[in-house]
């Protein structure tokens, strides 16, 4: 299978559907099937998974209520984890080996960060965090865009490089030698899912955190309304 290119498989409503999109659909079906089987036969594993993801988020997001963030962070972790390791299965390709997929994931994080920030601080309060002092506002915009690009390139580059190494070695020594590299690719995929999730949590944390002065002002206003 050619890792470097992503041919069009068919057209749907006039739109080209590449092989990585098909792989994404296959992967989503696998995830749903696995979750249904776990829910039926080993429901305790879902609680362990939830606790693990909650632990990741709790270590980064110093929030009392994690419920608004867990669905997004958990979905990202599970999706990226399966997407990264899908190429371990013969004849399948990792959806994250397509830069369009990693860009889409990075854009999800980009918009989610700002949505969480606006919901936490209000529109004007959130904008003020980018313009204090005002001359740093252009640099903040550049920083927001650059970290989105960084998320895209980091995930794409690591997955493609791992798959290429395995494919090259397999073409030269097709029996035993690729097995350790496949294990390494599997570990890399898990690690990259973990790193992407942690970075997404850090970006959300930076958007929703309220500094001490803001918290004191809000608390003072709250007490004033209660006593008036």
Tab-separated table of C-alpha atoms in Angstrom:
chain	number	residue	atom	x	y	z
A	1	UNK	CA	0.000	0.000	0.000
A	2	UNK	CA	1.346	3.409	-0.960
A	3	UNK	CA	1.602	5.444	2.240
A	4	UNK	CA	2.713	8.705	0.692
A	5	UNK	CA	-0.296	9.122	-1.632
A	6	UNK	CA	-4.010	9.039	-0.960
A	7	UNK	CA	-5.954	8.083	-4.091
A	8	UNK	CA	-9.614	8.841	-4.654
A	9	UNK	CA	-11.709	5.705	-4.126
A	10	UNK	CA	-15.061	6.977	-5.369
A	11	UNK	CA	-17.237	10.073	-5.594
A	12	UNK	CA	-20.206	10.869	-3.353
A	13	UNK	CA	-22.561	13.686	-4.383
A	14	UNK	CA	-19.793	14.933	-6.646
A	15	UNK	CA	-17.240	15.029	-3.830
A	16	UNK	CA	-14.055	12.936	-4.073
A	17	UNK	CA	-13.715	10.363	-1.275
A	18	UNK	CA	-10.098	9.404	-0.608
A	19	UNK	CA	-8.887	6.143	0.862
A	20	UNK	CA	-8.180	7.770	4.250
A	21	UNK	CA	-11.829	8.825	4.494
A	22	UNK	CA	-12.869	5.228	3.876
A	23	UNK	CA	-10.341	4.110	6.487
A	24	UNK	CA	-11.856	6.611	8.915
A	25	UNK	CA	-15.308	5.128	8.353
A	26	UNK	CA	-13.931	1.619	8.888
A	27	UNK	CA	-12.159	2.767	12.047
A	28	UNK	CA	-15.315	4.413	13.394
A	29	UNK	CA	-17.198	1.177	12.830
A	30	UNK	CA	-14.481	-0.729	14.710
A	31	UNK	CA	-14.623	1.737	17.609
A	32	UNK	CA	-18.420	1.489	17.853
A	33	UNK	CA	-18.294	-2.309	17.711
A	34	UNK	CA	-15.592	-2.516	20.396
A	35	UNK	CA	-17.445	-0.115	22.677
A	36	UNK	CA	-20.693	-2.072	22.281
A	37	UNK	CA	-18.902	-5.330	23.102
A	38	UNK	CA	-17.186	-3.793	26.127
A	39	UNK	CA	-20.457	-2.296	27.318
A	40	UNK	CA	-22.155	-5.673	27.082
A	41	UNK	CA	-19.459	-8.006	28.417
A	42	UNK	CA	-16.995	-5.825	30.387
A	43	UNK	CA	-18.725	-2.574	31.424
A	44	UNK	CA	-16.090	-2.005	34.092
A	45	UNK	CA	-13.528	-1.295	31.360
A	46	UNK	CA	-15.500	1.780	30.316
A	47	UNK	CA	-15.238	3.135	33.846
A	48	UNK	CA	-11.480	2.513	33.795
A	49	UNK	CA	-11.209	4.337	30.454
A	50	UNK	CA	-13.263	7.248	31.793
A	51	UNK	CA	-11.092	7.456	34.916
A	52	UNK	CA	-7.948	7.409	32.790
A	53	UNK	CA	-9.149	10.249	30.558
A	54	UNK	CA	-10.434	12.165	33.592
A	55	UNK	CA	-6.992	11.801	35.152
A	56	UNK	CA	-5.343	13.237	32.045
A	57	UNK	CA	-7.668	16.221	32.005
A	58	UNK	CA	-7.547	16.752	35.785
A	59	UNK	CA	-3.757	16.970	35.778
A	60	UNK	CA	-3.907	19.863	33.305
A	61	UNK	CA	-7.278	21.547	33.833
A	62	UNK	CA	-7.587	22.856	37.350
A	63	UNK	CA	-11.372	22.923	37.193
A	64	UNK	CA	-13.863	21.626	39.729
A	65	UNK	CA	-16.257	20.521	36.986
A	66	UNK	CA	-14.620	18.579	34.165
A	67	UNK	CA	-17.872	17.495	32.502
A	68	UNK	CA	-17.837	20.224	29.802
A	69	UNK	CA	-14.404	19.107	28.602
A	70	UNK	CA	-14.436	15.319	28.941
A	71	UNK	CA	-16.576	14.521	25.849
A	72	UNK	CA	-14.228	16.435	23.536
A	73	UNK	CA	-10.958	15.343	25.142
A	74	UNK	CA	-12.104	11.729	25.440
A	75	UNK	CA	-13.322	11.598	21.840
A	76	UNK	CA	-10.061	13.085	20.576
A	77	UNK	CA	-7.972	10.574	22.513
A	78	UNK	CA	-9.954	7.523	21.397
A	79	UNK	CA	-10.227	8.679	17.770
A	80	UNK	CA	-6.519	9.545	17.423
A	81	UNK	CA	-5.431	6.386	19.246
A	82	UNK	CA	-7.323	4.102	16.870
A	83	UNK	CA	-6.415	6.225	13.844
A	84	UNK	CA	-2.704	6.030	14.651
A	85	UNK	CA	-2.559	2.269	15.163
A	86	UNK	CA	-4.943	1.230	12.374
A	87	UNK	CA	-2.042	0.651	9.980
A	88	UNK	CA	-0.886	-2.241	12.180
A	89	UNK	CA	-3.769	-4.205	10.641
A	90	UNK	CA	-2.747	-5.564	7.201
A	91	UNK	CA	-4.280	-3.764	4.184
A	92	UNK	CA	-5.428	-0.818	6.323
A	93	UNK	CA	-3.961	2.676	6.496
A	94	UNK	CA	-3.854	5.190	9.346
A	95	UNK	CA	-6.262	8.095	8.692
A	96	UNK	CA	-3.751	10.357	10.449
A	97	UNK	CA	-1.225	9.629	7.696
A	98	UNK	CA	-3.262	12.131	5.662
A	99	UNK	CA	-2.469	15.754	6.578
A	100	UNK	CA	-6.093	16.678	5.887
A	101	UNK	CA	-7.171	14.491	8.817
A	102	UNK	CA	-4.614	15.949	11.223
A	103	UNK	CA	-5.512	19.470	10.086
A	104	UNK	CA	-9.195	18.758	10.745
A	105	UNK	CA	-8.361	17.510	14.250
A	106	UNK	CA	-6.214	20.581	14.936
A	107	UNK	CA	-9.016	22.874	13.751
A	108	UNK	CA	-11.460	21.111	16.081
A	109	UNK	CA	-9.103	21.920	18.957
A	110	UNK	CA	-8.644	25.503	17.701
A	111	UNK	CA	-12.360	26.300	17.661
A	112	UNK	CA	-13.095	24.327	20.842
A	113	UNK	CA	-10.463	26.295	22.782
A	114	UNK	CA	-12.061	29.616	21.873
A	115	UNK	CA	-15.588	28.345	22.472
A	116	UNK	CA	-14.652	27.156	25.967
A	117	UNK	CA	-12.820	30.413	26.663
A	118	UNK	CA	-15.749	32.586	25.573
A	119	UNK	CA	-18.222	30.479	27.549
A	120	UNK	CA	-16.044	30.755	30.661
A	121	UNK	CA	-15.103	34.446	30.514
A	122	UNK	CA	-17.630	36.003	28.172
A	123	UNK	CA	-16.776	37.403	24.754
A	124	UNK	CA	-15.275	40.701	25.910
A	125	UNK	CA	-13.462	39.148	28.863
A	126	UNK	CA	-11.913	36.535	26.595
A	127	UNK	CA	-10.847	39.105	23.992
A	128	UNK	CA	-9.140	41.127	26.738
A	129	UNK	CA	-6.857	38.178	27.487
A	130	UNK	CA	-5.441	38.580	23.968
A	131	UNK	CA	-4.938	42.330	24.207
A	132	UNK	CA	-3.237	42.952	27.525
A	133	UNK	CA	-1.174	44.891	26.591
A	134	UNK	CA	-2.772	45.787	23.277
A	135	UNK	CA	0.434	45.652	21.211
A	136	UNK	CA	0.709	41.912	21.905
A	137	UNK	CA	-2.608	41.191	20.167
A	138	UNK	CA	-1.051	40.459	16.713
A	139	UNK	CA	1.492	38.146	18.333
A	140	UNK	CA	-1.297	36.294	20.138
A	141	UNK	CA	-3.103	35.731	16.841
A	142	UNK	CA	0.094	34.420	15.248
A	143	UNK	CA	0.642	32.156	18.264
A	144	UNK	CA	-2.877	30.711	18.010
A	145	UNK	CA	-2.401	29.915	14.319
A	146	UNK	CA	1.129	28.548	14.736
A	147	UNK	CA	0.180	26.086	17.454
A	148	UNK	CA	-2.657	24.813	15.244
A	149	UNK	CA	-0.133	24.258	12.469
A	150	UNK	CA	2.200	22.601	14.983
A	151	UNK	CA	-0.506	20.148	16.065
A	152	UNK	CA	-1.169	19.303	12.424
A	153	UNK	CA	2.448	18.745	11.371
A	154	UNK	CA	3.553	16.941	14.550
A	155	UNK	CA	0.884	14.254	14.398
A	156	UNK	CA	1.088	13.844	10.615
A	157	UNK	CA	4.886	13.688	10.526
A	158	UNK	CA	5.266	11.136	13.302
A	159	UNK	CA	2.629	8.763	11.930
A	160	UNK	CA	3.823	8.932	8.323
A	161	UNK	CA	7.476	8.474	9.279
A	162	UNK	CA	6.649	5.417	11.385
A	163	UNK	CA	4.545	3.837	8.649
A	164	UNK	CA	7.197	4.539	6.016
A	165	UNK	CA	9.955	2.919	8.070
A	166	UNK	CA	7.854	-0.217	8.602
A	167	UNK	CA	6.936	-0.353	4.880
A	168	UNK	CA	10.554	0.054	3.742
A	169	UNK	CA	11.940	-2.587	6.090
A	170	UNK	CA	9.089	-4.955	5.214
A	171	UNK	CA	9.892	-4.607	1.507
A	172	UNK	CA	13.538	-5.509	2.189
A	173	UNK	CA	13.106	-8.198	4.858
A	174	UNK	CA	9.463	-9.294	4.750
A	175	UNK	CA	9.378	-11.884	7.548
A	176	UNK	CA	10.847	-11.221	10.999
A	177	UNK	CA	12.609	-7.848	10.977
A	178	UNK	CA	9.473	-5.646	10.655
A	179	UNK	CA	7.891	-7.082	13.849
A	180	UNK	CA	9.905	-4.912	16.293
A	181	UNK	CA	9.285	-1.897	14.052
A	182	UNK	CA	5.552	-2.603	14.058
A	183	UNK	CA	5.699	-2.668	17.870
A	184	UNK	CA	7.599	0.626	17.785
A	185	UNK	CA	5.010	2.105	15.426
A	186	UNK	CA	2.280	0.949	17.799
A	187	UNK	CA	3.993	2.622	20.758
A	188	UNK	CA	4.531	5.784	18.723
A	189	UNK	CA	0.849	5.899	17.796
A	190	UNK	CA	-0.217	5.586	21.429
A	191	UNK	CA	2.310	8.213	22.507
A	192	UNK	CA	1.196	10.660	19.827
A	193	UNK	CA	-2.446	10.254	20.864
A	194	UNK	CA	-1.421	10.993	24.451
A	195	UNK	CA	0.640	14.049	23.445
A	196	UNK	CA	-2.122	15.467	21.236
A	197	UNK	CA	-4.641	15.030	24.057
A	198	UNK	CA	-2.369	16.693	26.618
A	199	UNK	CA	-1.648	19.624	24.305
A	200	UNK	CA	-5.360	20.085	23.583
A	201	UNK	CA	-6.035	20.074	27.337
A	202	UNK	CA	-3.275	22.635	27.915
A	203	UNK	CA	-4.689	24.950	25.250
A	204	UNK	CA	-8.153	24.683	26.782
A	205	UNK	CA	-6.694	25.307	30.244
A	206	UNK	CA	-4.977	28.474	29.030
A	207	UNK	CA	-8.273	29.698	27.569
A	208	UNK	CA	-10.499	29.043	30.584
A	209	UNK	CA	-8.189	29.848	33.483
A	210	UNK	CA	-9.053	32.975	35.442
A	211	UNK	CA	-6.208	34.786	37.142
A	212	UNK	CA	-6.305	35.614	40.850
A	213	UNK	CA	-7.227	39.266	40.371
A	214	UNK	CA	-10.177	38.431	38.117
A	215	UNK	CA	-11.383	35.794	40.568
A	216	UNK	CA	-11.191	38.250	43.476
A	217	UNK	CA	-13.095	40.900	41.525
A	218	UNK	CA	-15.825	38.427	40.590
A	219	UNK	CA	-16.057	37.171	44.150
A	220	UNK	CA	-16.303	40.748	45.471
A	221	UNK	CA	-19.088	41.583	43.024
A	222	UNK	CA	-20.913	38.399	43.968
A	223	UNK	CA	-20.705	39.241	47.677
A	224	UNK	CA	-21.841	42.780	46.954
A	225	UNK	CA	-24.934	41.544	45.135
A	226	UNK	CA	-25.714	39.155	47.974
A	227	UNK	CA	-25.470	41.857	50.663
A	228	UNK	CA	-27.292	44.562	48.726
